[in-house]
Amino acid sequence: MKRKGNDIERPRKVLQGVRDFVRFIASEMKPKGKIWTPFNVISGTIIAVGIVLIAIRFYMGLGAVTNLSQDYPWGIWIGFDVITGVAFAGGAYVLTFVVHIMKFEKYEPIVRVTVLNGFLAYVFYAGALLLDLGRPWNVVNPIIGNSFGLSSVLFLVAWHFLLYMICEFIEFSPAIAEWLNWEKTRRIVEKMTIGAVIFGITLSTLHQSGLGALFLLAPAKIHPLWYSYYIPVLFFVSSIFAGLSMVIIESTFTHRIFHHRIGNRLRASHDDILLGLAKGCIGALFAYLFLKVIELVHGGHWGLLATPMGYWYLVEIVGFVVLPIFLFGAAIKRRNVRLVQFTSFFTAIGVVLNRLNVSIIAFKWYAPVRYYPSWIEIWVTLAVISMELWVFRWVINRMPVFKEHPAAKEAMDDITPVGEVVRWKASAS
Amino acid sequence: MSVNRRDFLKIAGMAGSSLLAGAPGRSEAAVAGVEFYGLLIDTTKCIGCRSCEEACNEQNGLPEPEVPFDRESVFETKRDTSPGAYTVLNRFPNEKDPDNPVFVRRQCLHCCQPACASACLTKAMEKTKEGPVIYNKDRCMGCRYCMIACPQDIPKFEYGSAFPYIRKCIFCYDRLKAGERPACVDACPEDATIFGTRRELLEIARTRIYENPDKYVHHIYGEHEVGGSGTMYLSAVPFEQLGFRTDLGTTPYPEHTSGFLYGVPLVFVLWPSILIGLNYLAEDRNKEKNHEEEG
Ligand code: SF4
Ligand code: SF4
């Protein structure tokens, strides 16, 4: 038997393997493409200054850099970064539902990039929560501690963020395994995908609505037009079209840049995919509008519509829910992809508006001193977004994200722009 | 919202919680029959001497007040509690008797079912079985959800610190455990703030109203507001004129989210089974389609 020889060989082999691995990672760490592009210079500056600002925040406390007050404990770091960011990350659970559960293969080519986007959104935007916590090192308390606040919606949301990030990581990990050429691992994680998808959709349902349910505890502080027992359902339903419109926006960018690089099959189906997603948006928008009307009737707050806050409410509903329904409808009828893309932007703005309304604008609408974000809060938010884009680009440039199916390995060369550059997120990473 | 829906969720939730750890528990404060301690603050007796503020300051080792405790000028502006002052006294005009303005103490009410504790994900805010709502500072992660939730806007955050805590009245919990009364009660020269079990205090309050029907408004603030609180108030003028929120309703705050929380185990049981079912159907459909295409 060769057993003895193996014993000596093994450590050496392992060592060699580790060395190769480190070398590979090191080479992948290096930027690809041009470094001094406008995008890099601008986003680089934002990130660099942002890091300094974050350091100041941790050194001097939240009061030194934010406009938060005793009246407004939550500003845009929560209202925009976390609450809106997570809504936009909803595309991942919707698409995994469509592709892995409902088996609509048409959308398969965009699943990976969407899951990647979702995962990074959670890492960065839910991660931005740490900036906002007064004692972020205690964030582990509700996870490991002896102190489970079981009656807290935030407890649920925190746990679900964590678990969902793991799910999305599993869903994306086949791409990582392919990148590392770990065939065995890939086969294992591939098998875990469906479980992660099912668990992930369940978690998403709960924490997307949970983010809304957070505000159920503030009935006397949120304007009656925005406060209702429906908030959780409304947040859930709107996360569907928020996520889908973000997928459309994102693919508008990446696809335009990749257009001449992408295989025929994907190119042919791209318009189809977007039109299909637009149909999904319409459905969710309709359901949302319906719920909003029921809520208004149920709450009996008609009278409030004729107040300044009421007009603002109508702007949100008519301008950013009703209008997108018509625009999407027209776009689908004429198969006008550009209009679909435009409307997605529009819808996304509406979602931002809604989340900011609930968490900030309609929150203590009666307060004599209102909250406006400080320039530092905005800057740090931009820095977080820039960092996410950098990581996104880094991954896209290295891992087979645009691959359609593991089985279609040969076709891959045709489709995947491995090592190629996305121009806007492009140049170096 | 319809009661039926909520009841349904509750029943379903209970079924679910026996299956799943981590299901929502009823706020421990809701346990009936517990004798909570509380305070009764009779604003008609308060002379505005700020002894309670001073005693609180000393007891909790708080920083020097902005305006010294013997200065009347402090009443020129309306003050709110802050990380450096857990109780503050404000002066309000008295429409019944303009020469005798009303002084009102503002601090944590130690709600029977506190919103802050049901919001807290680390149990840093905690309703004790004696009644006080206390703050376990080592657990707090500074998320400030308690501030969002508290209907009285009582928890205050140390924005100026890199190691911030939430600050609020904790009913001198250490003194209570040692058998003493809160410092402010001991300091009050007029017995405007008295200490007792909630039941006793309610009896005293009602008696005072019955015996002096013209003097008091017939309302005990804190008896029913958001499910009742440990600290309660009597007044000669309507409470809304004294800076109290009278639009909070009587529903205990934890109940606003319990419907949602009871639905959680339900989703956890139903969703995966539905998803797996749909997945089977979809696979079947695809197989059939492929079959047709081939055939
Ligand atoms: S008044 Fe506010 S801080 Fe005090 S117990 Fe009630 S909810 Fe908590
Ligand atoms: S700030 Fe602290 S006490 Fe308040 S809810 Fe968060 S963890 Fe609990």
XYZ file of C-alpha atoms and ligand atoms in Angstrom, chain B residues 107-117 125 127 133 146 149-155 168-169 226 229 253, ligand 1:
35
model
C -40.122 61.964 34.002
C -40.581 58.321 33.082
C -44.060 57.065 33.932
C -42.986 53.450 34.396
C -45.749 52.151 32.200
C -47.406 48.885 33.204
C -46.682 47.562 29.730
C -43.846 49.777 28.577
C -43.318 50.506 24.915
C -39.613 51.022 25.517
C -39.104 47.545 26.962
C -34.932 48.322 29.002
C -39.889 46.059 33.350
C -38.701 50.151 34.245
C -36.833 52.721 22.714
C -41.356 53.786 20.779
C -41.841 55.655 24.063
C -45.097 57.597 23.787
C -43.835 60.129 26.323
C -40.442 60.676 24.646
C -38.646 59.900 27.869
C -35.486 57.902 27.046
C -33.926 58.048 32.038
C -35.522 57.763 35.485
C -51.368 53.324 27.135
C -48.515 53.488 34.340
C -48.151 49.695 23.250
S -42.785 56.432 29.945
Fe -41.555 55.780 28.199
S -39.585 55.268 29.089
Fe -41.031 55.320 30.800
S -41.751 53.191 30.966
Fe -43.224 54.246 29.654
S -42.435 53.803 27.587
Fe -40.755 53.365 28.986
